[in-house]
Tab-separated table of C-alpha atoms and ligand atoms in Angstrom:
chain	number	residue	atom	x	y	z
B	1376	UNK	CA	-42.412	-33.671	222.257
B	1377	UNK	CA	-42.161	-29.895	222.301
B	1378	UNK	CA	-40.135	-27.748	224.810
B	1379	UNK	CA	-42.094	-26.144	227.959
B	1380	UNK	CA	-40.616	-23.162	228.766
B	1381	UNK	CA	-40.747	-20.421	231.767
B	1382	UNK	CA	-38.948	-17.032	230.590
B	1383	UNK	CA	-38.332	-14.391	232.712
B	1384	UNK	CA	-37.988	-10.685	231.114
B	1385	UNK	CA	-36.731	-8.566	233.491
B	1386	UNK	CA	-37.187	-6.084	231.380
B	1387	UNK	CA	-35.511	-2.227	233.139
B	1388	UNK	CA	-35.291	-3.897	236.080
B	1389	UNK	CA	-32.294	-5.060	238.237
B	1390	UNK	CA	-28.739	-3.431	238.983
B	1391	UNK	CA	-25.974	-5.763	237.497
B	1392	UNK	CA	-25.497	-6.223	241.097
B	1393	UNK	CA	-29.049	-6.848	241.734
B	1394	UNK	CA	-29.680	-9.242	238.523
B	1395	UNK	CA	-26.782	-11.308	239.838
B	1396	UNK	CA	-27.738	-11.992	243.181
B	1397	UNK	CA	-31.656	-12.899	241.540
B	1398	UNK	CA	-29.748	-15.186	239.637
B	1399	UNK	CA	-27.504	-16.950	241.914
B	1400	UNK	CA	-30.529	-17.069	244.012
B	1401	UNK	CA	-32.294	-19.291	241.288
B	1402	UNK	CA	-29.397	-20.839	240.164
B	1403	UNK	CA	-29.364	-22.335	244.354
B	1404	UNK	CA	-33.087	-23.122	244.172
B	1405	UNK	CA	-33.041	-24.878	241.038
B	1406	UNK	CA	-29.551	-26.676	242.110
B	1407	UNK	CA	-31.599	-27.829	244.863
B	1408	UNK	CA	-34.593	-28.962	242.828
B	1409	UNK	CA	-34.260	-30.296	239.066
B	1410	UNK	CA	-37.150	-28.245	237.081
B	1411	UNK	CA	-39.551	-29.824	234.568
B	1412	UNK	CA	-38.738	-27.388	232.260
B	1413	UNK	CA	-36.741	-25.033	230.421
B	1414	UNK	CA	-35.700	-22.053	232.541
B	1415	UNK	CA	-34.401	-19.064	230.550
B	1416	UNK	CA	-33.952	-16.107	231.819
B	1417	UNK	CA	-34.447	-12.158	230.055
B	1418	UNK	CA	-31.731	-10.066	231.433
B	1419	UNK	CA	-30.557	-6.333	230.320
B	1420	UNK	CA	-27.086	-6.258	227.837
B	1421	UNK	CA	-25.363	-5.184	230.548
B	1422	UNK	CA	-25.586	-8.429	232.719
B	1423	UNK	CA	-25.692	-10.591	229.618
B	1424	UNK	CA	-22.169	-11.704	229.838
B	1425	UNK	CA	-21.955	-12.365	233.911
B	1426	UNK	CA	-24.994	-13.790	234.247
B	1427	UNK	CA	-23.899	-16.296	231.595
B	1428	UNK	CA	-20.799	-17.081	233.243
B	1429	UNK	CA	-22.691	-17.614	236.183
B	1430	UNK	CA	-25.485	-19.881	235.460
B	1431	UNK	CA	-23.153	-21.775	232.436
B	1432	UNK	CA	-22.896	-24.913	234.244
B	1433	UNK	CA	-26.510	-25.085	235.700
B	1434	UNK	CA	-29.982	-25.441	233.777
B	1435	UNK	CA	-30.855	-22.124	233.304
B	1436	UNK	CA	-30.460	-20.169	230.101
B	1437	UNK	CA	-29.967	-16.774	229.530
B	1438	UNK	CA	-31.403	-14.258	226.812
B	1439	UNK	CA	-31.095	-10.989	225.481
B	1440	UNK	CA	-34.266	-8.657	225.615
B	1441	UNK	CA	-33.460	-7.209	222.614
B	1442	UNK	CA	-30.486	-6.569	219.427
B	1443	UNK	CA	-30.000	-4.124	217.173
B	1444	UNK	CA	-31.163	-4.659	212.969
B	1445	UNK	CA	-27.982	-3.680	212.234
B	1446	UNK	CA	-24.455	-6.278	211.531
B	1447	UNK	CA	-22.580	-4.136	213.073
B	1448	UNK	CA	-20.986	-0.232	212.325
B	1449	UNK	CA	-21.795	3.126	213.446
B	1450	UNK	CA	-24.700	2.973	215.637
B	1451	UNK	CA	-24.109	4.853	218.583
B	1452	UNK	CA	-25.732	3.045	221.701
B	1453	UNK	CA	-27.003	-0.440	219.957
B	1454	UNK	CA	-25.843	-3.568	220.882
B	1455	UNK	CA	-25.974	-6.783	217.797
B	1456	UNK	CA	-27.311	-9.943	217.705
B	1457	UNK	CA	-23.006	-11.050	217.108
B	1458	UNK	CA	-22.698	-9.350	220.606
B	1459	UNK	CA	-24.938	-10.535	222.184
B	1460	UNK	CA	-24.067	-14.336	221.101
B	1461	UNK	CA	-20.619	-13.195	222.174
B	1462	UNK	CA	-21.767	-12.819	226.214
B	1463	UNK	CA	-22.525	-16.592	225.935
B	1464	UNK	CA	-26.558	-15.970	225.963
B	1465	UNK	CA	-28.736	-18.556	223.747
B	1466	UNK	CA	-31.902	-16.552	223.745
B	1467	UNK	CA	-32.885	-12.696	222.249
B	1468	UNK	CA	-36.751	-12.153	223.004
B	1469	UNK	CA	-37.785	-10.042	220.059
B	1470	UNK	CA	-41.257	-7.931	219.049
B	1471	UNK	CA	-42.359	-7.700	222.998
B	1472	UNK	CA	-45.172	-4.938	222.730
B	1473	UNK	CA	-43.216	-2.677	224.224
B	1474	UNK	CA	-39.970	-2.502	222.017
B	1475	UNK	CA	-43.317	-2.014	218.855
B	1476	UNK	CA	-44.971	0.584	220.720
B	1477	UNK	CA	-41.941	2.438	222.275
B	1478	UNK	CA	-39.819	2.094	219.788
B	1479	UNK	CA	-41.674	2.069	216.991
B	1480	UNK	CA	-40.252	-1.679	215.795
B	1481	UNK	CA	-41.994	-2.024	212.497
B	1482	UNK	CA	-43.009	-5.826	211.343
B	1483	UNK	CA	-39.973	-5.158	208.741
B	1484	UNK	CA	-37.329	-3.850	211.025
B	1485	UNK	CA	-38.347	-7.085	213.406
B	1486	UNK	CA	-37.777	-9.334	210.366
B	1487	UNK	CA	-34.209	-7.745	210.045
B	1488	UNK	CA	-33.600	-8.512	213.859
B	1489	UNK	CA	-34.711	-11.870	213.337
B	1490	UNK	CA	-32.523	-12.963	210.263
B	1491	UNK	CA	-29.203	-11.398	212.231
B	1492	UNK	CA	-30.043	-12.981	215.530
B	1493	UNK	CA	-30.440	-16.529	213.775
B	1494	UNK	CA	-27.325	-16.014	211.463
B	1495	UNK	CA	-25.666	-15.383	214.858
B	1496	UNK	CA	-27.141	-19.067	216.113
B	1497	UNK	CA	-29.299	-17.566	218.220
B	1498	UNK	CA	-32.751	-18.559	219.312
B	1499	UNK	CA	-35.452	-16.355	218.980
B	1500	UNK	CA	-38.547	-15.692	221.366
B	1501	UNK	CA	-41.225	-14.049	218.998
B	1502	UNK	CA	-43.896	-11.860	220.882
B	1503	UNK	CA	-47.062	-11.488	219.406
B	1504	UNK	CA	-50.382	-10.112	220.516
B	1505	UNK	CA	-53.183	-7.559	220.082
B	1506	UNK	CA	-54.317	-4.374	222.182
B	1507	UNK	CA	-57.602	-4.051	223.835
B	1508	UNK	CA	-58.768	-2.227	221.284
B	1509	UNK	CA	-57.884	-5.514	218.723
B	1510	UNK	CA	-59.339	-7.423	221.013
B	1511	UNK	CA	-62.902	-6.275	221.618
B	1512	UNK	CA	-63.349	-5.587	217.751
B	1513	UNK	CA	-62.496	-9.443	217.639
B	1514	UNK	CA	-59.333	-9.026	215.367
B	1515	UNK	CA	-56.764	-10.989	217.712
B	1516	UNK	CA	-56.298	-13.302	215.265
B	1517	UNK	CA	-55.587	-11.335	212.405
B	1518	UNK	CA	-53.311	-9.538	214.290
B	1519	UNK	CA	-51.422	-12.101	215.364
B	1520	UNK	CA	-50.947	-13.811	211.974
B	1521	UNK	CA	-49.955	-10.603	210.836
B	1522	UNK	CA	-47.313	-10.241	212.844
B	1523	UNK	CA	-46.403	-13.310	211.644
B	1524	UNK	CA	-46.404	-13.100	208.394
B	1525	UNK	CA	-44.652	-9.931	208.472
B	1526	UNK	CA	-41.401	-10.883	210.378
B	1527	UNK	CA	-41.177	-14.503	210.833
B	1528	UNK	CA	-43.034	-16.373	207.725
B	1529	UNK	CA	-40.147	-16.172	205.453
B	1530	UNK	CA	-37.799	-18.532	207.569
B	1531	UNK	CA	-36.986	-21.230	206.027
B	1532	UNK	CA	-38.113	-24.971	208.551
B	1533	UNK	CA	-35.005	-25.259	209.691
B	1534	UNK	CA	-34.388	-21.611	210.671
B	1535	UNK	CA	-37.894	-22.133	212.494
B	1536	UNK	CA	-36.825	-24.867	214.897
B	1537	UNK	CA	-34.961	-21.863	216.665
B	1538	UNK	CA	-37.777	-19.950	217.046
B	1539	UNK	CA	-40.177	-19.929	220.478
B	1540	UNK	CA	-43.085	-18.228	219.939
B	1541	UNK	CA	-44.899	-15.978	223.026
B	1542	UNK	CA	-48.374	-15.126	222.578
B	1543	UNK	CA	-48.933	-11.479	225.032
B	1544	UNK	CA	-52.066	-9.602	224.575
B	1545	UNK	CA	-51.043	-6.176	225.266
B	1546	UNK	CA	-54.013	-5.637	227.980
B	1547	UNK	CA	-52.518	-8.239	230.296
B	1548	UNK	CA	-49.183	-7.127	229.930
B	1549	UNK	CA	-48.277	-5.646	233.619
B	1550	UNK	CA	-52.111	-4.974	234.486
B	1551	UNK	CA	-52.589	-7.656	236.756
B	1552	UNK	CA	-55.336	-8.837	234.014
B	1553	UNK	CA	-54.728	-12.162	232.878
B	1554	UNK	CA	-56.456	-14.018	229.418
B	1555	UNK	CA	-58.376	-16.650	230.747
B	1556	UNK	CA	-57.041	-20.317	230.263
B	1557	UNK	CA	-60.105	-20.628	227.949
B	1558	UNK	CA	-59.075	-17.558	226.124
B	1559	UNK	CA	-55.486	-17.895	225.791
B	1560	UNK	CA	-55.640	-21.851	224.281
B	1561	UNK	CA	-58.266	-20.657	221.568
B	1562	UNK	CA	-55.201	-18.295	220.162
B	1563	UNK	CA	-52.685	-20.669	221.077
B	1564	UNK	CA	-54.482	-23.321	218.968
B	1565	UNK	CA	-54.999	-20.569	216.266
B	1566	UNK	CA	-51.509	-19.741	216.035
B	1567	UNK	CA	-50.334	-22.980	215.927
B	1568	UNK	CA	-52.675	-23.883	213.067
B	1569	UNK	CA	-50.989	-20.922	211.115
B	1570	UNK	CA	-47.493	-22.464	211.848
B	1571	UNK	CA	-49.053	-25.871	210.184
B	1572	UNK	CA	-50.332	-23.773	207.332
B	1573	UNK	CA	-46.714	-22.577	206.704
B	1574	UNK	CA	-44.122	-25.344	208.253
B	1575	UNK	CA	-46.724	-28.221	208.335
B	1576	UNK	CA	-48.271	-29.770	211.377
B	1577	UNK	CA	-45.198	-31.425	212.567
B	1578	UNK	CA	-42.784	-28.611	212.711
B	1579	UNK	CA	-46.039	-27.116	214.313
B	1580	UNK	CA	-46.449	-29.570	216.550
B	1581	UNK	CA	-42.919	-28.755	217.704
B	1582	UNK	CA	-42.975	-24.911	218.307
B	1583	UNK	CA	-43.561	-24.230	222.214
B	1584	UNK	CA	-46.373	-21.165	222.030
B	1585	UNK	CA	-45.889	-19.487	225.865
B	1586	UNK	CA	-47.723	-17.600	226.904
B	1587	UNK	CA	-47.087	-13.659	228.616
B	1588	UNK	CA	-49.138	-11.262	230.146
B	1589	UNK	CA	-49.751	-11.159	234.415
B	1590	UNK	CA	-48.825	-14.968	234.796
B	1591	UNK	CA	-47.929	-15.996	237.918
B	1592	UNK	CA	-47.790	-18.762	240.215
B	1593	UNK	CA	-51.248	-18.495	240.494
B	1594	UNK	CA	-52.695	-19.131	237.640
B	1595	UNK	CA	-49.901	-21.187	235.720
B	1596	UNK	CA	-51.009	-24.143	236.207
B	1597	UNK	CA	-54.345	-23.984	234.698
B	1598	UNK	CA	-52.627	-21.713	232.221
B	1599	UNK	CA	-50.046	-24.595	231.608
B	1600	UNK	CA	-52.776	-27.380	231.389
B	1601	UNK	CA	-54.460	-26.606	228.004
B	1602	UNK	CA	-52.814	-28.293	225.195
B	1603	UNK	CA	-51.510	-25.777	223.426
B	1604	UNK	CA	-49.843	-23.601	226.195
B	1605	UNK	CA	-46.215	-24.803	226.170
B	1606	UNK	CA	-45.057	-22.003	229.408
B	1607	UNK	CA	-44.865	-18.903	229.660
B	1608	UNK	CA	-42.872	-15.463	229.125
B	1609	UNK	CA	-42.677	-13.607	232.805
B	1610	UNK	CA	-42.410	-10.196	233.411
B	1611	UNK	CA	-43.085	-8.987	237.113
B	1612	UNK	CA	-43.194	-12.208	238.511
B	1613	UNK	CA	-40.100	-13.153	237.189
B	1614	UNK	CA	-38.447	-10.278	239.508
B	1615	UNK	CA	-38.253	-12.318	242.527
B	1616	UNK	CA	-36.688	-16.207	242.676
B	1617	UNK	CA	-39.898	-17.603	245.116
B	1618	UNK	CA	-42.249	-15.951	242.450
B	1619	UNK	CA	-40.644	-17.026	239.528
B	1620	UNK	CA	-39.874	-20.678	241.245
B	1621	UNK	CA	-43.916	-21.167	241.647
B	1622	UNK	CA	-44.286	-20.653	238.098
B	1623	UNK	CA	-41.525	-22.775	237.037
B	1624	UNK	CA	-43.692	-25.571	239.745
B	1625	UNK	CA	-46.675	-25.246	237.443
B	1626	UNK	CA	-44.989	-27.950	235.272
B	1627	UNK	CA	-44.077	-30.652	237.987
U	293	PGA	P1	-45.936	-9.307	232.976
U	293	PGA	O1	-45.088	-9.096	231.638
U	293	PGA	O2	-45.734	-10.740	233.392
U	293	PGA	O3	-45.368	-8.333	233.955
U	293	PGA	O4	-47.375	-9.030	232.624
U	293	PGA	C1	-45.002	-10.098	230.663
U	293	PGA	C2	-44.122	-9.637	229.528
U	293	PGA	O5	-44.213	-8.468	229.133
U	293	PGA	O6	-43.311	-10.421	229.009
């Protein structure tokens, strides 16, 4: 049976001393009630290595946002994938829309990411997903086996068992706009047919595929119904421990 999985990204959110009092505030409602999932949560370098000391005997995990495509050297301001292991986080989301469109995080430099991060034994959550623009000229799918193909593909199957894969369409992202269930399981089911094409159906049938973009307590459940919809990867709603709880809920 795959993972399900509710991720929080903070994203450029929190004060240290903010982020740690959202986090011992879920690490006390979660204390309180066992989840029926995997609860990571996205946190800024800067609280990676309290909020891991923190929540290390409890269920949730923590992950990096981001890490540098570089080992290590002179590269004023970046933080590694061996750092970031180093704070006691499991996770590094990598290729969220935003690090691609801010940053200008080419499919290649992603790949580079990827390789360090897992050489570090970290996990990887993989962001796909295509712009409005993709979307109403119908080429979500393409895009999203493209970004595939260009900076995950090449793992070998056992590499891929540490990668979590988060489907965001970049119009739902923070707009309050969510993909229908309807819509987001015909991708989901598309992009896990692409893992089968590469890994076979059984690693396939493994990968958790979350889901991103305006999910809340809301509409999680029906979100978390459809068969191929293994969670999901929070942004705003993951700013607040009720919110973020009633997502987490969806799965009970
Ligand atoms: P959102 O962000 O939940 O605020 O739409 C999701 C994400 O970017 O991971």
């Amino acid at each position: 049976m795959r993972k399900h999985i509710v991720a929080g990204n903070w994203k450029m959110n929190k004060t240290l001393q903010e982020g740690v009092a959202l986090a011992t505030e879920l690490k006390e409602i979660l204390a309180a009630e066992k989840p029926n999932c995997e609860v990571i949560i996205g946190t800024p370098f800067i609280h990676l290595a309290t909020v891991s000391e923190l929540v290390k005997d409890c269920v949730i995990a923590v992950s990096a946002e981001n890490c540098a495509n570089k080992a290590s050297g002179a590269y004023t301001g970046e933080v590694s994938a061996a750092m970031v292991k180093s704070t006691g986080a499991e996770y590094v989301i990598l290729g969220h829309s935003e690090r691609r469109e801010y940053y200008h995080e080419t499919p290649e430099i992603l790949k580079e990411k990827v390789d360090l991060a897992l050489a570090e034994g970290l996990k990887v959550i993989f962001c796909i997903g295509e712009s409005l623009e993709q979307r109403e000229a119908g080429e979500q799918e393409a895009v999203c086996k493209a970004e595939l193909a260009g900076s995950v593909f090449h793992l070998t199957p056992e590499q891929w068992k540490s990668i979590v894969i988060a489907y965001e369409p970049i119009w739902a992202i923070g707009t309050g706009k969510t993909a229908t269930a309807e819509q987001a399981e015909e991708i989901h089911a598309y992009i896990r047919k692409c893992v089968a094409e590469v890994y076979g159906a059984e690693l396939a049938d493994e990968t958790s595929i979350l889901y991103g973009g305006s999910c809340k307590a809301s509409n999680a459940p029906e979100l978390f119904q459809k068969p191929d919809i293994d969670g999901g990867l929070i942004g705003g709603a993951s700013l607040k421990a009720p919110d973020f709880k009633g997502i987490i809920d969806a799965w009970k």
